[in-house]
Structure formats: structure tokens, C-alpha cells
Tab-separated table of C-alpha atoms in Angstrom:
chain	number	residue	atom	x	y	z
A	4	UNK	CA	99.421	105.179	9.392
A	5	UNK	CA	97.872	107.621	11.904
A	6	UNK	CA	96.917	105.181	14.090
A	7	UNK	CA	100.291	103.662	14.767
A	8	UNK	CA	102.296	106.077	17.427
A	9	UNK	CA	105.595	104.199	18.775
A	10	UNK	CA	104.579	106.205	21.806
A	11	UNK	CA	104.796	103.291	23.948
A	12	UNK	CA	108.541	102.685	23.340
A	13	UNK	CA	109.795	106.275	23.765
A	14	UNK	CA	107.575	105.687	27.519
A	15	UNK	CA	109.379	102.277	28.182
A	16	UNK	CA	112.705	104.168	27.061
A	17	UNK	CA	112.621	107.103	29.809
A	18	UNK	CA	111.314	104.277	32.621
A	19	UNK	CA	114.884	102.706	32.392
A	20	UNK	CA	113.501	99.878	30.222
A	21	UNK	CA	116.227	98.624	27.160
A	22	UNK	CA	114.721	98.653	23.087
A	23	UNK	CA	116.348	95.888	20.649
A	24	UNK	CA	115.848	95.192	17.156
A	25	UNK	CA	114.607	98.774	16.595
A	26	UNK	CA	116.003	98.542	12.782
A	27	UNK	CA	113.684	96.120	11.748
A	28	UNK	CA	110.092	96.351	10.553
A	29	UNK	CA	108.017	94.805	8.426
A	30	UNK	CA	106.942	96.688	5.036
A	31	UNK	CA	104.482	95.674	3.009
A	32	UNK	CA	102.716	97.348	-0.001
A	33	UNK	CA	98.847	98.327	0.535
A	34	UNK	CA	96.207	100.544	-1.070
A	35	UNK	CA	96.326	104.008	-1.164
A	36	UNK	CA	92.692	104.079	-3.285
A	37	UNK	CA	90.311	102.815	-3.349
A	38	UNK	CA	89.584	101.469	-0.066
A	39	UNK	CA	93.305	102.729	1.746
A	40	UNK	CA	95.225	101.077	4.396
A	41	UNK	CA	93.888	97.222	2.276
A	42	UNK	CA	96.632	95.570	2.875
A	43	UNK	CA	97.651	94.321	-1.031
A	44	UNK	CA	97.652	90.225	-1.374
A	45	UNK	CA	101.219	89.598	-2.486
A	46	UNK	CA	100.017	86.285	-4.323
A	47	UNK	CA	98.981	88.545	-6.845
A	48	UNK	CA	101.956	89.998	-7.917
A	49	UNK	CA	102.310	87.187	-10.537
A	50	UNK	CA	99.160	88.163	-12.189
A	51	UNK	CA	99.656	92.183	-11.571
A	52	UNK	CA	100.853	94.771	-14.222
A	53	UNK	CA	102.323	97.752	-12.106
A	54	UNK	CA	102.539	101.306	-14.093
A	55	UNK	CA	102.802	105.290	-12.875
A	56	UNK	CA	99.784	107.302	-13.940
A	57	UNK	CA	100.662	107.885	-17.105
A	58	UNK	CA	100.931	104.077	-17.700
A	59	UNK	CA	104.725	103.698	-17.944
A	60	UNK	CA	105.993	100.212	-16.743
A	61	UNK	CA	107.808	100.194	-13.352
A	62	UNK	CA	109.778	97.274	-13.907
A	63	UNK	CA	112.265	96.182	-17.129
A	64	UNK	CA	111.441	92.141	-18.298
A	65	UNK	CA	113.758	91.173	-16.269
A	66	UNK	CA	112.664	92.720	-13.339
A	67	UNK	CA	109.286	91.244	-14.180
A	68	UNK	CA	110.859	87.587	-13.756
A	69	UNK	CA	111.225	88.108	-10.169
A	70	UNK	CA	107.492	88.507	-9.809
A	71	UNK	CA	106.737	85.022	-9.240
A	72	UNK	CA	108.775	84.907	-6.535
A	73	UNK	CA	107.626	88.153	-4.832
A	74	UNK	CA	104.516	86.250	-4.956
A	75	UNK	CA	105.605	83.755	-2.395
A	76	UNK	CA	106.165	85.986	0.904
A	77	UNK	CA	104.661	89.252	2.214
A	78	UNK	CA	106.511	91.461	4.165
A	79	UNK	CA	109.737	92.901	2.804
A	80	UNK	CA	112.840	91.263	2.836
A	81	UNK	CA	116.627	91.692	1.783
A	82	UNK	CA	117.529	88.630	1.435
A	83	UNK	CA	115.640	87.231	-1.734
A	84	UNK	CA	116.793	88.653	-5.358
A	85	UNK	CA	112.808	89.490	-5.783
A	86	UNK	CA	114.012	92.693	-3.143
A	87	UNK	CA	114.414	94.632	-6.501
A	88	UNK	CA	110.498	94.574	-6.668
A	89	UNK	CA	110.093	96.679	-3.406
A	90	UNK	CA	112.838	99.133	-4.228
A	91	UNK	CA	111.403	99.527	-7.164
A	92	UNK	CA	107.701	100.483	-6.328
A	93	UNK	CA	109.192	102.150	-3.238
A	94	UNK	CA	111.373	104.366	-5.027
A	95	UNK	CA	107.945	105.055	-7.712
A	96	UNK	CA	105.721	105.417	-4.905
A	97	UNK	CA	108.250	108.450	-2.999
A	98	UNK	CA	108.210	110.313	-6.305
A	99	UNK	CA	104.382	109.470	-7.305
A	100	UNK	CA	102.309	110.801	-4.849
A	101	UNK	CA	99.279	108.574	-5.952
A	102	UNK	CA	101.099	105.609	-5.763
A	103	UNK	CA	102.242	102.866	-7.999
A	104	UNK	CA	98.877	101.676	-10.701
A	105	UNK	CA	97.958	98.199	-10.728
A	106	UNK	CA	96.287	96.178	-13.154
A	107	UNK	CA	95.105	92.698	-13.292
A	108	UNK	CA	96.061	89.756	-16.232
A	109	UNK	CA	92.956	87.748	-17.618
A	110	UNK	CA	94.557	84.784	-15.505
A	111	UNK	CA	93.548	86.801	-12.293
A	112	UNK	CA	90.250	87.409	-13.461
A	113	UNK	CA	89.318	83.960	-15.007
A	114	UNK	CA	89.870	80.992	-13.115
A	115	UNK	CA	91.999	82.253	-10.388
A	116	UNK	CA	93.904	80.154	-7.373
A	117	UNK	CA	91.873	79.434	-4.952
A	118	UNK	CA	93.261	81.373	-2.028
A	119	UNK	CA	93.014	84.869	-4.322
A	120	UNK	CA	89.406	83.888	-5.584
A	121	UNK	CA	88.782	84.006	-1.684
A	122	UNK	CA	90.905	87.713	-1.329
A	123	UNK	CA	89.049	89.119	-4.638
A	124	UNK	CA	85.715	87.966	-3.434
A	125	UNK	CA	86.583	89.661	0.357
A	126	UNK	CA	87.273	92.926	-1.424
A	127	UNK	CA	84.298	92.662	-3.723
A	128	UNK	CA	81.659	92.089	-0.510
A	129	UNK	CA	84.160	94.051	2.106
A	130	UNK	CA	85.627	96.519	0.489
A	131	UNK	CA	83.594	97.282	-2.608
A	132	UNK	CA	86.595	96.947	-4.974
A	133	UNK	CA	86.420	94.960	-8.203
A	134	UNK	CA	89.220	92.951	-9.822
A	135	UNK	CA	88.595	95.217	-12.809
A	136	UNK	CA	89.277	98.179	-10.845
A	137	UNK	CA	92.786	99.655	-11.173
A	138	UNK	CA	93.556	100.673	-7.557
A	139	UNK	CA	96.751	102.639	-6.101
A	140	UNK	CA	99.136	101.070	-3.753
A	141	UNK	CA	102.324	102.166	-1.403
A	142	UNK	CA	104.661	101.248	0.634
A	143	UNK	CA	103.453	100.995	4.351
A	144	UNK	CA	105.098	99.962	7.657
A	145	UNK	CA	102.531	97.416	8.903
A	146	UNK	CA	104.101	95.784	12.105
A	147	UNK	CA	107.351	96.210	14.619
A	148	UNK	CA	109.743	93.729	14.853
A	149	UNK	CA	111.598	95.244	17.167
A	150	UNK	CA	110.502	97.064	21.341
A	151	UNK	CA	110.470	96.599	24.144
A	152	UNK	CA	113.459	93.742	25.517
A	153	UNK	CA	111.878	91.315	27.942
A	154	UNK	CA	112.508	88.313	29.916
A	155	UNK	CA	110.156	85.063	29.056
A	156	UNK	CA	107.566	85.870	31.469
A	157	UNK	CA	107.132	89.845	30.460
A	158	UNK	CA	109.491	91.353	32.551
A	159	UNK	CA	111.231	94.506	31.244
A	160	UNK	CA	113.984	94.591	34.105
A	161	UNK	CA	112.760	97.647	35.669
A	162	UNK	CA	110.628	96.877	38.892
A	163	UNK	CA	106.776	96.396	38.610
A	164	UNK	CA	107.198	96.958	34.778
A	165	UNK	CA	106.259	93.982	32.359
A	166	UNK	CA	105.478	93.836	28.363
A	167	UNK	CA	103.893	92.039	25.749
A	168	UNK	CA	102.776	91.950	22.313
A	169	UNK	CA	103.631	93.959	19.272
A	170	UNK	CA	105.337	96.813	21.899
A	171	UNK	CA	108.003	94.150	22.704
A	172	UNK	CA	110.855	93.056	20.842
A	173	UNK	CA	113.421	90.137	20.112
A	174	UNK	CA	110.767	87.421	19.069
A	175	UNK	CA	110.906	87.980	15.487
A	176	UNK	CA	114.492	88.854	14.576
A	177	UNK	CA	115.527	90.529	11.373
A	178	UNK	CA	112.710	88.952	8.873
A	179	UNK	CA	109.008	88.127	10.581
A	180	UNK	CA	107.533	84.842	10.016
A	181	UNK	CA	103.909	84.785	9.843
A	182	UNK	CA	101.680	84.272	12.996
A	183	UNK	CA	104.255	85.122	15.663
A	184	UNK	CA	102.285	87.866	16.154
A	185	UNK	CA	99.335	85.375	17.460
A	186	UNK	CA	102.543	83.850	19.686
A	187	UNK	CA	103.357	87.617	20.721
A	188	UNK	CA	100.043	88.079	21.940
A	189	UNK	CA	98.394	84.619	23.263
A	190	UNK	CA	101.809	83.559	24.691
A	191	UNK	CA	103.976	86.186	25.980
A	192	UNK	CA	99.924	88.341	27.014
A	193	UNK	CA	99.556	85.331	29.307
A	194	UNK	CA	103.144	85.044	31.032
A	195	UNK	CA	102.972	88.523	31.481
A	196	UNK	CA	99.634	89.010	32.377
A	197	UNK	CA	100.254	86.136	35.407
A	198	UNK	CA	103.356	87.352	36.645
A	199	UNK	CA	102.401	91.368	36.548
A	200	UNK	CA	99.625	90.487	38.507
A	201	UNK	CA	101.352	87.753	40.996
A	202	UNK	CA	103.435	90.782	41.552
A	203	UNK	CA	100.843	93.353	42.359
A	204	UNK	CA	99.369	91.288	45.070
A	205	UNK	CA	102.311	91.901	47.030
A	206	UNK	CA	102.949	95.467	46.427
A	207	UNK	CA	99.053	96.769	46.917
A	208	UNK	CA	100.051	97.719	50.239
A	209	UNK	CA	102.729	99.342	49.778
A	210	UNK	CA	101.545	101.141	47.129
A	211	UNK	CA	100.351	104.805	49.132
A	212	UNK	CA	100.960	107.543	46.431
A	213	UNK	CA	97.879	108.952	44.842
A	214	UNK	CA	98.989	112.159	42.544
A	215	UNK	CA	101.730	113.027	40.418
A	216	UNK	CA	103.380	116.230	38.961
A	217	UNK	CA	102.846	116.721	34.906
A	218	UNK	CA	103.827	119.422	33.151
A	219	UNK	CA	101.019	120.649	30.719
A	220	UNK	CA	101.899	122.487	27.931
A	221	UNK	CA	100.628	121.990	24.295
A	222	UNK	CA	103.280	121.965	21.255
A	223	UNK	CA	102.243	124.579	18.644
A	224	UNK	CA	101.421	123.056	15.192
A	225	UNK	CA	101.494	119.677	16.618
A	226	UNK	CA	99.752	117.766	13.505
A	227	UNK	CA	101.756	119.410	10.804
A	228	UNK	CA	105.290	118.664	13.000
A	229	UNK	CA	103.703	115.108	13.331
A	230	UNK	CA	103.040	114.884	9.014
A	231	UNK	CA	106.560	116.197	8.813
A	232	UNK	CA	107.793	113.516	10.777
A	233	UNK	CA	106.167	110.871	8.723
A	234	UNK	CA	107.231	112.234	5.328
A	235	UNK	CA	110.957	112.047	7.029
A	236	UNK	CA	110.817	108.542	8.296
A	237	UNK	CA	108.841	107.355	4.922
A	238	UNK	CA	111.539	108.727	2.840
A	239	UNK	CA	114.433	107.833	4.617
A	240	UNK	CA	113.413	105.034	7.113
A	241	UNK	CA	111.287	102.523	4.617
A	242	UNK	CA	112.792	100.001	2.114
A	243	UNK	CA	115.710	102.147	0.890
A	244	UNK	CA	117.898	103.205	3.519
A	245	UNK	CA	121.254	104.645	3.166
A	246	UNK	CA	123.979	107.026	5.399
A	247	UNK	CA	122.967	110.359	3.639
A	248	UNK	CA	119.486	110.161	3.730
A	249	UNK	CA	119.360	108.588	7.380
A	250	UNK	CA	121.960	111.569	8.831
A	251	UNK	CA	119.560	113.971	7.184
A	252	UNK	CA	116.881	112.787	8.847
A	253	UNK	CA	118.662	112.840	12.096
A	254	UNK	CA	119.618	116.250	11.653
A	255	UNK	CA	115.811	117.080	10.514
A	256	UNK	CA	114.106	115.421	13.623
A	257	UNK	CA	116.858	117.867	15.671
A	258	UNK	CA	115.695	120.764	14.116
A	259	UNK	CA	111.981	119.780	14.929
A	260	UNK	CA	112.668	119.481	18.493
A	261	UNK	CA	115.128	122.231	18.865
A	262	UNK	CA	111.978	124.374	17.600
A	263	UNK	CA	109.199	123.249	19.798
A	264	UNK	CA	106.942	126.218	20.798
A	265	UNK	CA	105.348	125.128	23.914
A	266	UNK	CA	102.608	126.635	25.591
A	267	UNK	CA	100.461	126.298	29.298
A	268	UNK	CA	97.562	124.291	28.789
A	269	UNK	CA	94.600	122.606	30.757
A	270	UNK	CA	93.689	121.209	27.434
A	271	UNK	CA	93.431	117.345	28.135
A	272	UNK	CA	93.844	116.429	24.354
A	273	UNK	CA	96.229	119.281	23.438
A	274	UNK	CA	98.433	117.796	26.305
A	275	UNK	CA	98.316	114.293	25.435
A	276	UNK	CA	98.978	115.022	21.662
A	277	UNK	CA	101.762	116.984	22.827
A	278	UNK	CA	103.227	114.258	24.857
A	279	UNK	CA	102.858	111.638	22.418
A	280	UNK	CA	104.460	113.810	19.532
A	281	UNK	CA	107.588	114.218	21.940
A	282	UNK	CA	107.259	110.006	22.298
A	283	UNK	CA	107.290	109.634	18.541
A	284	UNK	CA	110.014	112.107	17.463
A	285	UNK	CA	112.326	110.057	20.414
A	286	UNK	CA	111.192	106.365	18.404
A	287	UNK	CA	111.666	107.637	15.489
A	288	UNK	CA	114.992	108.854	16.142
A	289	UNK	CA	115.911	105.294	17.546
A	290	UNK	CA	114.781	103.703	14.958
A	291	UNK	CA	117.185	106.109	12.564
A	292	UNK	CA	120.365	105.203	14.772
A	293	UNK	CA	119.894	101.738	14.724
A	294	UNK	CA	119.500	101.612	11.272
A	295	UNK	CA	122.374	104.060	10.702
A	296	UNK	CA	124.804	101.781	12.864
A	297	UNK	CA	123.699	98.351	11.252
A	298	UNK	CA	126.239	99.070	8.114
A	299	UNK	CA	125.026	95.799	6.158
A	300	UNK	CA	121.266	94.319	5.153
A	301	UNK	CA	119.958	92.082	7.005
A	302	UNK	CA	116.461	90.548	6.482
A	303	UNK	CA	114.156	93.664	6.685
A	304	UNK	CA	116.830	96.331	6.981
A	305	UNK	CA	118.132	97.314	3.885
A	306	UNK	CA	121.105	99.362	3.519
A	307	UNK	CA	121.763	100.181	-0.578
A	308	UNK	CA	125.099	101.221	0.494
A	309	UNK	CA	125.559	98.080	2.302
A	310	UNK	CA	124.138	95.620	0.287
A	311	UNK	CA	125.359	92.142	1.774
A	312	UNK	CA	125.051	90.592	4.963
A	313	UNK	CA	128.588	91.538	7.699
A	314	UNK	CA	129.009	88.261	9.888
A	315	UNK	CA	130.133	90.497	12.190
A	316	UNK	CA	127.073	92.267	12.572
A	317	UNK	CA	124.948	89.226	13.590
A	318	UNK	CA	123.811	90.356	16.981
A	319	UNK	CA	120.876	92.785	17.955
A	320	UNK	CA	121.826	96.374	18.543
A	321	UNK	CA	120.718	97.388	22.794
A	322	UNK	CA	119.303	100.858	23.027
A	323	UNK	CA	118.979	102.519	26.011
A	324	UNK	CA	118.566	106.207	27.205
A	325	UNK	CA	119.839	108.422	30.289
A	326	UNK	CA	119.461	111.820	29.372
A	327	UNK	CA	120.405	110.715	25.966
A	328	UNK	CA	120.219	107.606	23.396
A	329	UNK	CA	123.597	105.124	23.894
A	330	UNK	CA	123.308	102.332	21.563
A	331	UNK	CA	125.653	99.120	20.988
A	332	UNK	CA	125.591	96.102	19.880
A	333	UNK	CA	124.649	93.214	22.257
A	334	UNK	CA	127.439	90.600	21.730
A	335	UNK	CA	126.240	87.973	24.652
């Protein structure tokens, strides 16, 4: 979504710091209408009928046998049969535009589990959506799993620098369990927090430059490079990965950058959206190399053609950048 930038890695990246686990995200289907960006209760797959617009099934009767266990986890994952599910609505939500339909059983309406009598009732009072509604839904990424590489009290490695939170990376690992991201945040926020600041007690005095050089320029069409960058990454980058559509990508966010028409400015928000466009197209493209050098599927990285798990490919891939991305795999 718009409000998620990755700006914050491509930043770390230039400073020296090292990303890991870059390949791996966490999908999860949510609304596209009513009410977008709802994230979509997977315990109601079991009781959900899902259909294009012109009310065609998406999935055969078998396929619909691996709803019940779809039902028992959110986020994507590549290591459970039920994976055929997300292809599947991934594959009808890139050539729907308005998303996969979704309709409820009479078992979802009348007497429901307890936990989705709770979720219907939130959308009802929160969201104004009914359980007789039919609603929309897509394929979204909804958290990182991957950043920022620290130590266990924040540090990133380069001096003065420390991370935490959703920006850092090697906590979760290739699937991510549930309420790490409280751990990510209440954790990690504290140990870095402390030691960032038991550090800046002993450099305030040292500290004794006050203004910095920034080139200001604004990058023409900036919003329609940035939608062109998230159609890329959403086709090629999401659930179904694979080495033709992940090289064309490469080659597409290339020809964005090699195109870049950038003027003076003294516009404050022309110059930060400029910046932060430059941050995304450099995340993006890590997140496309990782995922192009991780030749199996692992957890939330799927590969179609690499659809098994390599044993030798059980170690986090290192990215780091000095004029240009080097990545590896860390085998320590």
C-alpha cells in the first residue's frame, strides 16, 4: 500500500549498514472493496465461496479441500499443500483487476465460531460491512520479514547507527509467527533505545557539525514511476515468483532509473518524494535479487520453478552495497 515505502532500508543500505532475509515477506489477502486495505480473516476461508465477477469458481473440488486448512494460518506460506489457495487467488487477482468475489455459506452467517462472530461483528460496527455483503479481496504485502541486520541490543555495525522494529531483519526467518512483531517492537525498541542513547551521552561533545550538503532536484512524473513500480513488484515479487518474470523486472526497474528526468528544486515535498522514490526503486531491486538467487521455496518465498526446499540453501542471503548491490549467502 501507499503508505509502506522500504525507504528506510535503501537509507541503512548507502550508510554501510548489511540487509538479510530481504526475500521474505509476509502476504496476506485483504479487501480491495468495500472498506480496502481490511485485512481478510483467514478463519473464514472454510465458510467462503471465492468467484471472478462473472461468478466463475476459482478453485476445482479438490482445490476446495484445502480450504480448511488455509483456514488455520494467515500469512502466506510454501510449505503447507493449502499454498495452491494463494496461487490461485493471486494468479485471479493479477488478471482481475477488481479482485477475487467472496461469498459467505449459511454456516458463516448462522451460528458462527466464536472468534469470527467477534471479526463479523468488528466489520459490521467498524467498518460498515455486512456478512451478506459480497466484498473484493487481493493479494497484499502486509509486513517485512526481512531489514535491517542487527546485533541483540540494536546495533547495525556502523558507528552511532542502531535499529529496531519492523525496519530490521533476522527475527522472523523464512515464515512469521504471530506476535513477533510485539517482540520486534517492545524488545529489540528497548535494547536499542538504551544503548543508542548510552552512546550519545558520550559523543554530544564531540558532535560540532551543524549543516550538510543535499542535492535538490525533483524526479519528473514521480507518482506514476512510483505506480509503475508497484504494478512490477506485485506482478513479479508477490506469491508467484519465478526467473523470467523476476529478470524482467530487474531489467524494468533499470530502465526506470536509467530514465530519471531530474530537475533543481527548493520544493521541500518534491525533494523528499524524489528521494524516497530513488530509496524504493534500490529496495525493491534487493528484494528482486534475493529472491532471484534463492533457487528453491522456502516458507514465504515461493519459487514455481523451484518448488521444493534445497538443504543447501538453508542460510540467509547478506546484502550489502558499495557503489553497487553484492549479495551472498551468509554460511556462518
Amino acid at each position: 500500500t501507499d503508505d509502506v515505502s522500504g525507504f528506510a532500508h535503501s537509507l541503512a543500505l548507502k550508510c554501510g549498514c548489511q540487509l538479510i532475509n530481504m526475500e521474505f515477506m509476509q502476504m496476506m489477502p485483504g479487501y480491495l472493496s468495500p472498506a480496502r486495505n481490511t485485512i481478510f480473516n483467514e478463519k473464514t476461508f472454510r465458510f467462503a465461496h471465492f468467484s471472478t465477477s462473472n461468478s466463475e469458481s476459482i478453485f476445482t473440488e479438490q482445490e476446495e479441500t484445502l480450504l480448511d486448512m488455509r483456514s488455520t494460518y494467515g500469512p502466506f506460506t510454501s510449505r503447507l499443500p493449502s499454498r495452491q489457495i494463494d496461487k490461485k487467488l493471486t494468479s485471479a487477482s493479477i488478471h482481475h483487476p477488481d479482485g477475487v468475489q467472496v461469498s459467505y455459506a449459511n454456516a458463516a452467517k448462522n451460528n458462527p465460531p466464536e472468534f469470527i462472530q467477534v471479526y463479523f461483528d468488528w466489520l459490521a460496527s467498524t467498518k460498515k460491512v455486512s456478512v451478506e455483503d459480497t466484498i473484493h479481496i487481493g493479494i497484499f504485502s502486509h509486513a517485512a520479514n526481512g531489514g535491517i541486520r542487527i546485533q541483540d541490543d540494536g546495533w547495525t555495525g556502523i558507528p552511532s547507527l542502531y535499529a529496531c522494529g519492523e525496519v530490521t531483519g533476522g527475527m522472523h526467518g523464512a515464515d512469521r509467527m504471530g506476535g513477533l512483531s510485539t517482540a520486534n517492537g517492545l524488545v529489540f525498541g528497548q535494547r536499542a533505545g538504551y544503548t543508542a542513547s548510552t552512546h550519545a551521552l558520550h559523543l554530544s561533545k564531540l558532535i560540532t557539525t551543524t549543516s550538510y550538503e543535499l542535492d535538490c532536484y525533483s524526479i519528473h512524473n514521480a507518482d506514476e514511476i512510483r505506480k509503475q513500480l508497484q504494478e512490477l513488484m506485485y506482478q513479479h515479487a508477490m506469491v508467484i515468483r519465478n526467473e523470467a518474470g523476476l529478470h524482467f523486472a530487474l531489467s524494468e526497474l533499470k530502465k526506470i532509473s536509467n530514465t530519471f528526468i531530474r530537475t533543481p528544486s527548493d520544493n521541500i515535498a518534491d525533494i523528499v518524494n524524489s528521494k524516497i522514490l530513488e530509496g524504493q526503486l534500490l529496495t525493491a531491486t534487493c528484494i528482486l535479487e534475493a529472491a532471484l538467487l534463492r533457487k528453491e521455496s522456502r516458507g514465504s518465498h515461493y519459487r514455481e520453478d523451484y518448488p521444493n526446499q534445497n538443504p543447501d540453501m538453508t542460510h540467509p542471503i547478506e546484502i550489502t552495497y558499495d557503489s553497487e548491490l553484492r549479495l551472498h549467502f551468509q554460511l556462518k
